[in-house]
């Protein structure tokens, strides 16, 4: 199939731009890119989709979202909410407790459909829903496959809902990781191990996570220093900063996603670089939660791999 008669942005290293370009797709692969006329001539038997001057570019990757919060849009908070912790308590954590598996499925449908409509073809999600943990990742994965969007899933492990739930969350991550490993030819659905954030994870829980993950090479997906409270908590309880603490537990690495990093210092940026950990910046969310501005420019200058996420505020990357 030729998709053509549009402005092609290849997003390659040379930043190639074709004013009247086209791409040739065979199966799952883009086999050729070039001028629309030339491509039609070279492959006369191919079906042609005319985009009429629109932009043809690689699909966007939303590197951090929370499908579980699809119902939150426009929802107001009933109690007074003056800091980041209260935003979590009064909005996100009162919402995630109520979710059933059917809600999770509907949230996933809404999020994925809107993502596709906005040019997102890969969504990396960080799921939470303490009272419907079991099977939640499988429910989301089914929805993604139904719609044909690429996705990476995990479930936030946290101590915030009590020990029983923590155990269930660890199990759901591991069940899903194992299922994806069995189905390793499927390049549309992948698994990570989800951790909420340092301040809701005791050392005891992190040791349990390490034990469960022994022998597995999947990356972790974790919020780091989104609010200053995360750093205060880590310094007070463990005498080290958030990135140092997670590094000591072997959480960082080239497959791990460290989300936000609003309140990290120079040494923490260096640890992320040394471990080749990816960082995800979520500007809209940072503004909404009034947590501050991460040192993104500095991260770029120091060669960190930085992705963009919506953190589920909208599904429109732009
Ligand atoms: Zn998040």
mmCIF file of C-alpha atoms and ligand atoms in Angstrom:
data_model
loop_
_atom_site.group_PDB
_atom_site.id
_atom_site.type_symbol
_atom_site.label_atom_id
_atom_site.label_comp_id
_atom_site.label_asym_id
_atom_site.label_seq_id
_atom_site.Cartn_x
_atom_site.Cartn_y
_atom_site.Cartn_z
ATOM 1 C CA UNK A 1 0.000 0.000 0.000
ATOM 2 C CA UNK A 2 1.227 3.518 -0.838
ATOM 3 C CA UNK A 3 0.210 6.340 1.495
ATOM 4 C CA UNK A 4 1.005 9.530 -0.337
ATOM 5 C CA UNK A 5 0.314 13.054 -1.559
ATOM 6 C CA UNK A 6 1.297 14.511 1.803
ATOM 7 C CA UNK A 7 4.157 16.158 3.634
ATOM 8 C CA UNK A 8 6.433 13.381 4.870
ATOM 9 C CA UNK A 9 8.379 13.832 8.098
ATOM 10 C CA UNK A 10 10.606 10.762 8.493
ATOM 11 C CA UNK A 11 11.996 11.703 11.918
ATOM 12 C CA UNK A 12 15.347 10.164 10.979
ATOM 13 C CA UNK A 13 18.737 11.563 11.952
ATOM 14 C CA UNK A 14 18.854 13.915 8.953
ATOM 15 C CA UNK A 15 15.383 15.241 9.757
ATOM 16 C CA UNK A 16 14.224 14.434 6.231
ATOM 17 C CA UNK A 17 11.191 16.331 4.955
ATOM 18 C CA UNK A 18 9.445 15.629 1.646
ATOM 19 C CA UNK A 19 7.003 18.247 0.404
ATOM 20 C CA UNK A 20 4.989 15.840 -1.754
ATOM 21 C CA UNK A 21 6.033 12.491 -0.419
ATOM 22 C CA UNK A 22 4.773 8.970 0.075
ATOM 23 C CA UNK A 23 5.582 5.794 1.952
ATOM 24 C CA UNK A 24 5.247 2.229 0.717
ATOM 25 C CA UNK A 25 3.990 -0.223 3.337
ATOM 26 C CA UNK A 26 4.158 -3.999 3.030
ATOM 27 C CA UNK A 27 2.732 -5.979 5.917
ATOM 28 C CA UNK A 28 4.103 -4.386 9.071
ATOM 29 C CA UNK A 29 7.034 -2.650 7.373
ATOM 30 C CA UNK A 30 7.666 0.638 5.624
ATOM 31 C CA UNK A 31 9.660 -0.559 2.627
ATOM 32 C CA UNK A 32 10.231 2.690 0.759
ATOM 33 C CA UNK A 33 9.920 6.450 1.237
ATOM 34 C CA UNK A 34 10.112 8.994 -1.552
ATOM 35 C CA UNK A 35 8.382 11.375 -3.896
ATOM 36 C CA UNK A 36 4.688 10.506 -4.416
ATOM 37 C CA UNK A 37 4.905 10.428 -8.228
ATOM 38 C CA UNK A 38 8.101 8.383 -8.257
ATOM 39 C CA UNK A 39 6.742 5.839 -5.814
ATOM 40 C CA UNK A 40 3.510 5.364 -7.774
ATOM 41 C CA UNK A 41 5.560 4.790 -10.926
ATOM 42 C CA UNK A 42 7.913 2.336 -9.234
ATOM 43 C CA UNK A 43 5.054 0.304 -7.697
ATOM 44 C CA UNK A 44 2.175 0.585 -10.194
ATOM 45 C CA UNK A 45 0.174 -2.310 -8.739
ATOM 46 C CA UNK A 46 0.018 -0.968 -5.185
ATOM 47 C CA UNK A 47 -3.176 0.352 -3.683
ATOM 48 C CA UNK A 48 -2.859 4.141 -3.143
ATOM 49 C CA UNK A 49 -4.222 6.092 -0.181
ATOM 50 C CA UNK A 50 -4.274 9.806 -0.980
ATOM 51 C CA UNK A 51 -3.930 11.915 2.199
ATOM 52 C CA UNK A 52 -4.570 15.155 0.268
ATOM 53 C CA UNK A 53 -1.758 17.303 1.628
ATOM 54 C CA UNK A 54 -1.850 16.118 5.215
ATOM 55 C CA UNK A 55 1.231 15.140 7.209
ATOM 56 C CA UNK A 56 2.625 11.596 7.022
ATOM 57 C CA UNK A 57 4.892 10.857 9.991
ATOM 58 C CA UNK A 58 5.787 8.077 12.431
ATOM 59 C CA UNK A 59 3.170 7.394 15.074
ATOM 60 C CA UNK A 60 3.700 9.053 18.420
ATOM 61 C CA UNK A 61 4.701 7.212 21.561
ATOM 62 C CA UNK A 62 2.982 8.291 24.735
ATOM 63 C CA UNK A 63 5.623 7.130 27.182
ATOM 64 C CA UNK A 64 3.609 7.532 30.368
ATOM 65 C CA UNK A 65 -0.116 7.412 30.990
ATOM 66 C CA UNK A 66 -2.708 6.048 33.408
ATOM 67 C CA UNK A 67 -5.603 4.397 31.658
ATOM 68 C CA UNK A 68 -7.304 4.039 35.057
ATOM 69 C CA UNK A 69 -7.874 7.772 35.306
ATOM 70 C CA UNK A 70 -9.897 8.168 32.100
ATOM 71 C CA UNK A 71 -13.000 8.979 34.193
ATOM 72 C CA UNK A 72 -11.231 11.819 36.019
ATOM 73 C CA UNK A 73 -11.518 14.403 33.307
ATOM 74 C CA UNK A 74 -13.629 17.275 34.521
ATOM 75 C CA UNK A 75 -14.049 15.714 37.944
ATOM 76 C CA UNK A 76 -13.734 18.141 40.822
ATOM 77 C CA UNK A 77 -12.182 17.440 44.198
ATOM 78 C CA UNK A 78 -14.541 17.586 47.160
ATOM 79 C CA UNK A 79 -12.010 18.331 49.921
ATOM 80 C CA UNK A 80 -9.533 21.148 50.227
ATOM 81 C CA UNK A 81 -6.446 20.226 48.209
ATOM 82 C CA UNK A 82 -3.341 22.292 48.800
ATOM 83 C CA UNK A 83 -0.351 20.107 47.958
ATOM 84 C CA UNK A 84 0.652 17.198 45.750
ATOM 85 C CA UNK A 85 -0.062 14.581 48.395
ATOM 86 C CA UNK A 86 -3.613 15.897 48.811
ATOM 87 C CA UNK A 87 -4.084 15.829 45.020
ATOM 88 C CA UNK A 88 -3.235 12.124 45.146
ATOM 89 C CA UNK A 89 -5.376 11.430 48.225
ATOM 90 C CA UNK A 90 -8.444 13.403 47.199
ATOM 91 C CA UNK A 91 -8.531 12.699 43.488
ATOM 92 C CA UNK A 92 -6.466 9.818 42.040
ATOM 93 C CA UNK A 93 -6.479 7.478 45.003
ATOM 94 C CA UNK A 94 -10.160 7.920 45.745
ATOM 95 C CA UNK A 95 -10.913 7.195 42.091
ATOM 96 C CA UNK A 96 -8.680 4.142 41.624
ATOM 97 C CA UNK A 97 -10.212 2.332 44.667
ATOM 98 C CA UNK A 98 -13.657 2.357 43.031
ATOM 99 C CA UNK A 99 -12.682 0.745 39.731
ATOM 100 C CA UNK A 100 -14.072 -2.623 38.685
ATOM 101 C CA UNK A 101 -12.630 -4.689 35.837
ATOM 102 C CA UNK A 102 -15.463 -3.473 33.627
ATOM 103 C CA UNK A 103 -14.418 0.132 34.389
ATOM 104 C CA UNK A 104 -10.842 -0.783 33.540
ATOM 105 C CA UNK A 105 -11.983 -2.141 30.186
ATOM 106 C CA UNK A 106 -14.006 0.992 29.414
ATOM 107 C CA UNK A 107 -11.159 3.248 30.539
ATOM 108 C CA UNK A 108 -8.812 1.370 28.238
ATOM 109 C CA UNK A 109 -11.208 1.625 25.294
ATOM 110 C CA UNK A 110 -11.645 5.383 25.807
ATOM 111 C CA UNK A 111 -7.941 6.032 26.225
ATOM 112 C CA UNK A 112 -6.798 3.901 23.324
ATOM 113 C CA UNK A 113 -9.454 5.192 20.903
ATOM 114 C CA UNK A 114 -8.638 8.822 21.725
ATOM 115 C CA UNK A 115 -4.924 8.070 21.466
ATOM 116 C CA UNK A 116 -5.325 6.594 17.989
ATOM 117 C CA UNK A 117 -7.429 9.590 16.959
ATOM 118 C CA UNK A 118 -4.532 11.814 18.073
ATOM 119 C CA UNK A 119 -1.802 9.937 16.205
ATOM 120 C CA UNK A 120 -0.493 7.905 19.134
ATOM 121 C CA UNK A 121 0.358 4.378 18.022
ATOM 122 C CA UNK A 122 2.193 3.228 21.173
ATOM 123 C CA UNK A 123 1.037 3.806 24.714
ATOM 124 C CA UNK A 124 3.081 2.908 27.785
ATOM 125 C CA UNK A 125 0.708 2.631 30.719
ATOM 126 C CA UNK A 126 1.083 2.645 34.502
ATOM 127 C CA UNK A 127 -2.061 1.035 35.867
ATOM 128 C CA UNK A 128 -3.614 1.342 39.335
ATOM 129 C CA UNK A 129 -6.833 -0.060 40.791
ATOM 130 C CA UNK A 130 -6.343 -1.721 44.201
ATOM 131 C CA UNK A 131 -9.749 -3.377 44.336
ATOM 132 C CA UNK A 132 -9.637 -4.924 40.870
ATOM 133 C CA UNK A 133 -5.984 -5.885 40.530
ATOM 134 C CA UNK A 134 -6.346 -9.467 39.408
ATOM 135 C CA UNK A 135 -6.610 -9.710 35.642
ATOM 136 C CA UNK A 136 -6.486 -5.950 35.125
ATOM 137 C CA UNK A 137 -3.428 -5.967 32.863
ATOM 138 C CA UNK A 138 -4.891 -8.805 30.819
ATOM 139 C CA UNK A 139 -8.140 -6.842 30.420
ATOM 140 C CA UNK A 140 -6.253 -3.776 29.171
ATOM 141 C CA UNK A 141 -4.106 -5.893 26.831
ATOM 142 C CA UNK A 142 -7.183 -7.495 25.257
ATOM 143 C CA UNK A 143 -8.621 -4.051 24.560
ATOM 144 C CA UNK A 144 -5.381 -2.876 22.952
ATOM 145 C CA UNK A 145 -5.300 -5.928 20.726
ATOM 146 C CA UNK A 146 -8.909 -5.444 19.754
ATOM 147 C CA UNK A 147 -8.069 -1.907 18.561
ATOM 148 C CA UNK A 148 -4.627 -2.668 17.094
ATOM 149 C CA UNK A 149 -2.602 -0.208 19.162
ATOM 150 C CA UNK A 150 0.863 -1.090 20.504
ATOM 151 C CA UNK A 151 1.155 -0.982 24.281
ATOM 152 C CA UNK A 152 3.383 -1.717 27.252
ATOM 153 C CA UNK A 153 1.631 -2.451 30.540
ATOM 154 C CA UNK A 154 2.361 -2.744 34.242
ATOM 155 C CA UNK A 155 0.535 -2.296 37.512
ATOM 156 C CA UNK A 156 1.692 0.180 40.186
ATOM 157 C CA UNK A 157 2.921 -1.675 43.256
ATOM 158 C CA UNK A 158 2.406 0.464 46.341
ATOM 159 C CA UNK A 159 1.957 0.087 50.096
ATOM 160 C CA UNK A 160 -0.794 2.676 50.145
ATOM 161 C CA UNK A 161 -3.666 0.161 50.164
ATOM 162 C CA UNK A 162 -2.250 -2.336 52.656
ATOM 163 C CA UNK A 163 -0.094 -5.440 52.494
ATOM 164 C CA UNK A 164 -2.682 -7.759 50.953
ATOM 165 C CA UNK A 165 -3.090 -5.479 47.947
ATOM 166 C CA UNK A 166 0.690 -5.069 47.610
ATOM 167 C CA UNK A 167 1.039 -8.837 47.245
ATOM 168 C CA UNK A 168 -1.728 -8.908 44.615
ATOM 169 C CA UNK A 169 -0.063 -6.085 42.682
ATOM 170 C CA UNK A 170 3.292 -7.869 42.627
ATOM 171 C CA UNK A 171 1.542 -11.024 41.441
ATOM 172 C CA UNK A 172 -0.364 -9.240 38.657
ATOM 173 C CA UNK A 173 2.869 -7.746 37.295
ATOM 174 C CA UNK A 174 4.587 -11.129 37.393
ATOM 175 C CA UNK A 175 1.632 -12.999 35.847
ATOM 176 C CA UNK A 176 1.566 -10.523 32.999
ATOM 177 C CA UNK A 177 5.349 -10.521 32.516
ATOM 178 C CA UNK A 178 5.292 -14.325 32.302
ATOM 179 C CA UNK A 179 2.355 -14.323 29.860
ATOM 180 C CA UNK A 180 4.164 -11.844 27.597
ATOM 181 C CA UNK A 181 7.310 -13.924 27.772
ATOM 182 C CA UNK A 182 5.359 -16.966 26.586
ATOM 183 C CA UNK A 183 3.861 -14.925 23.752
ATOM 184 C CA UNK A 184 7.205 -13.377 22.758
ATOM 185 C CA UNK A 185 6.379 -13.236 19.024
ATOM 186 C CA UNK A 186 3.695 -10.670 19.806
ATOM 187 C CA UNK A 187 5.354 -7.285 19.274
ATOM 188 C CA UNK A 188 2.152 -5.339 20.052
ATOM 189 C CA UNK A 189 1.917 -6.005 23.806
ATOM 190 C CA UNK A 190 4.835 -5.946 26.242
ATOM 191 C CA UNK A 191 5.207 -5.962 30.006
ATOM 192 C CA UNK A 192 7.151 -3.892 32.502
ATOM 193 C CA UNK A 193 7.141 -4.068 36.306
ATOM 194 C CA UNK A 194 5.217 -1.154 37.832
ATOM 195 C CA UNK A 195 6.156 0.695 41.000
ATOM 196 C CA UNK A 196 4.175 3.658 42.225
ATOM 197 C CA UNK A 197 6.835 5.885 43.792
ATOM 198 C CA UNK A 198 9.514 5.722 46.465
ATOM 199 C CA UNK A 199 7.323 7.349 49.137
ATOM 200 C CA UNK A 200 4.672 4.602 48.999
ATOM 201 C CA UNK A 201 7.183 1.737 48.880
ATOM 202 C CA UNK A 202 8.856 0.402 52.000
ATOM 203 C CA UNK A 203 12.207 -1.379 51.895
ATOM 204 C CA UNK A 204 10.322 -4.565 52.771
ATOM 205 C CA UNK A 205 8.182 -4.247 49.641
ATOM 206 C CA UNK A 206 11.141 -3.420 47.419
ATOM 207 C CA UNK A 207 12.932 -6.549 48.660
ATOM 208 C CA UNK A 208 9.812 -8.582 47.778
ATOM 209 C CA UNK A 209 9.793 -7.022 44.307
ATOM 210 C CA UNK A 210 13.460 -7.846 43.795
ATOM 211 C CA UNK A 211 12.822 -11.417 44.796
ATOM 212 C CA UNK A 212 9.852 -11.761 42.427
ATOM 213 C CA UNK A 213 11.856 -10.288 39.543
ATOM 214 C CA UNK A 214 14.856 -12.542 39.974
ATOM 215 C CA UNK A 215 15.718 -14.071 36.617
ATOM 216 C CA UNK A 216 13.579 -11.587 34.645
ATOM 217 C CA UNK A 217 15.059 -8.740 32.614
ATOM 218 C CA UNK A 218 11.978 -6.523 32.155
ATOM 219 C CA UNK A 219 12.366 -2.872 33.017
ATOM 220 C CA UNK A 220 10.589 -1.007 35.833
ATOM 221 C CA UNK A 221 8.156 1.870 35.365
ATOM 222 C CA UNK A 222 8.235 4.230 38.342
ATOM 223 C CA UNK A 223 7.425 7.832 39.293
ATOM 224 C CA UNK A 224 10.492 9.615 40.651
ATOM 225 C CA UNK A 225 10.502 12.859 42.609
ATOM 226 C CA UNK A 226 7.304 14.153 41.053
ATOM 227 C CA UNK A 227 6.574 16.202 44.170
ATOM 228 C CA UNK A 228 9.209 17.478 46.603
ATOM 229 C CA UNK A 229 7.483 15.274 49.229
ATOM 230 C CA UNK A 230 9.019 12.184 47.571
ATOM 231 C CA UNK A 231 12.536 13.512 48.264
ATOM 232 C CA UNK A 232 11.665 14.601 51.837
ATOM 233 C CA UNK A 233 10.292 11.130 52.579
ATOM 234 C CA UNK A 234 13.311 9.310 51.165
ATOM 235 C CA UNK A 235 15.842 11.539 52.932
ATOM 236 C CA UNK A 236 13.994 11.278 56.236
ATOM 237 C CA UNK A 237 13.410 7.507 56.213
ATOM 238 C CA UNK A 238 16.454 6.209 54.331
ATOM 239 C CA UNK A 239 19.029 9.010 54.415
ATOM 240 C CA UNK A 240 19.312 9.116 50.638
ATOM 241 C CA UNK A 241 17.630 10.760 47.694
ATOM 242 C CA UNK A 242 14.986 8.964 45.586
ATOM 243 C CA UNK A 243 17.186 8.080 42.597
ATOM 244 C CA UNK A 244 19.987 6.876 44.882
ATOM 245 C CA UNK A 245 17.539 4.696 46.805
ATOM 246 C CA UNK A 246 16.042 3.081 43.689
ATOM 247 C CA UNK A 247 19.531 2.596 42.257
ATOM 248 C CA UNK A 248 20.572 0.737 45.409
ATOM 249 C CA UNK A 249 17.661 -1.651 44.829
ATOM 250 C CA UNK A 250 18.755 -2.314 41.223
ATOM 251 C CA UNK A 251 15.603 -0.701 39.840
ATOM 252 C CA UNK A 252 17.369 1.531 37.280
ATOM 253 C CA UNK A 253 18.735 0.433 33.906
ATOM 254 C CA UNK A 254 18.304 0.727 30.163
ATOM 255 C CA UNK A 255 14.837 -0.847 30.184
ATOM 256 C CA UNK A 256 13.550 1.233 33.103
ATOM 257 C CA UNK A 257 11.382 4.336 32.821
ATOM 258 C CA UNK A 258 11.831 6.996 35.499
ATOM 259 C CA UNK A 259 8.849 9.313 35.263
ATOM 260 C CA UNK A 260 8.914 13.085 36.020
ATOM 261 C CA UNK A 261 12.167 13.762 37.913
ATOM 262 C CA UNK A 262 10.895 17.224 38.815
ATOM 263 C CA UNK A 263 12.999 17.430 41.982
ATOM 264 C CA UNK A 264 16.196 15.577 41.095
ATOM 265 C CA UNK A 265 19.653 17.066 41.554
ATOM 266 C CA UNK A 266 22.808 16.880 39.455
ATOM 267 C CA UNK A 267 24.038 13.684 41.102
ATOM 268 C CA UNK A 268 20.714 11.985 40.383
ATOM 269 C CA UNK A 269 20.861 13.044 36.716
ATOM 270 C CA UNK A 270 24.329 11.469 36.582
ATOM 271 C CA UNK A 271 23.035 8.193 38.066
ATOM 272 C CA UNK A 272 20.224 8.078 35.496
ATOM 273 C CA UNK A 273 22.801 8.672 32.751
ATOM 274 C CA UNK A 274 25.264 6.110 34.106
ATOM 275 C CA UNK A 275 22.530 3.470 34.295
ATOM 276 C CA UNK A 276 21.095 4.462 30.875
ATOM 277 C CA UNK A 277 17.639 4.911 32.434
ATOM 278 C CA UNK A 278 14.986 6.691 30.346
ATOM 279 C CA UNK A 279 13.172 9.702 31.768
ATOM 280 C CA UNK A 280 9.649 10.750 30.819
ATOM 281 C CA UNK A 281 8.570 14.367 30.933
ATOM 282 C CA UNK A 282 4.861 15.187 31.439
ATOM 283 C CA UNK A 283 4.557 18.968 31.200
ATOM 284 C CA UNK A 284 0.766 19.177 31.274
ATOM 285 C CA UNK A 285 0.560 17.030 34.379
ATOM 286 C CA UNK A 286 3.342 18.928 36.150
ATOM 287 C CA UNK A 287 1.444 22.158 35.590
ATOM 288 C CA UNK A 288 -1.872 20.700 36.734
ATOM 289 C CA UNK A 289 -0.414 19.243 39.918
ATOM 290 C CA UNK A 290 1.655 22.389 40.482
ATOM 291 C CA UNK A 291 4.688 20.264 41.393
ATOM 292 C CA UNK A 292 7.305 22.341 39.595
ATOM 293 C CA UNK A 293 9.412 22.157 36.435
ATOM 294 C CA UNK A 294 11.917 19.326 35.895
ATOM 295 C CA UNK A 295 15.437 20.149 34.617
ATOM 296 C CA UNK A 296 14.599 18.822 31.137
ATOM 297 C CA UNK A 297 17.043 21.054 29.248
ATOM 298 C CA UNK A 298 19.833 19.966 31.524
ATOM 299 C CA UNK A 299 18.821 16.298 31.059
ATOM 300 C CA UNK A 300 19.006 16.725 27.264
ATOM 301 C CA UNK A 301 22.361 18.493 27.420
ATOM 302 C CA UNK A 302 23.753 15.629 29.481
ATOM 303 C CA UNK A 303 22.530 13.064 26.983
ATOM 304 C CA UNK A 304 19.657 11.482 28.889
ATOM 305 C CA UNK A 305 16.994 9.736 26.821
ATOM 306 C CA UNK A 306 13.860 11.798 27.487
ATOM 307 C CA UNK A 307 10.407 10.788 26.302
ATOM 308 C CA UNK A 308 7.104 12.612 26.508
ATOM 309 C CA UNK A 309 4.017 11.456 28.331
ATOM 310 C CA UNK A 310 0.555 12.845 28.890
ATOM 311 C CA UNK A 311 0.212 11.304 32.378
ATOM 312 C CA UNK A 312 -3.414 10.799 31.257
ATOM 313 C CA UNK A 313 -4.409 14.456 31.356
ATOM 314 C CA UNK A 314 -5.458 14.215 27.735
ATOM 315 C CA UNK A 315 -4.568 11.748 25.019
ATOM 316 C CA UNK A 316 -3.270 14.473 22.700
ATOM 317 C CA UNK A 317 0.526 14.599 22.710
ATOM 318 C CA UNK A 318 0.551 18.072 21.107
HETATM 319 ZN ZN1 LIG B 1 1.967 9.228 36.360
#
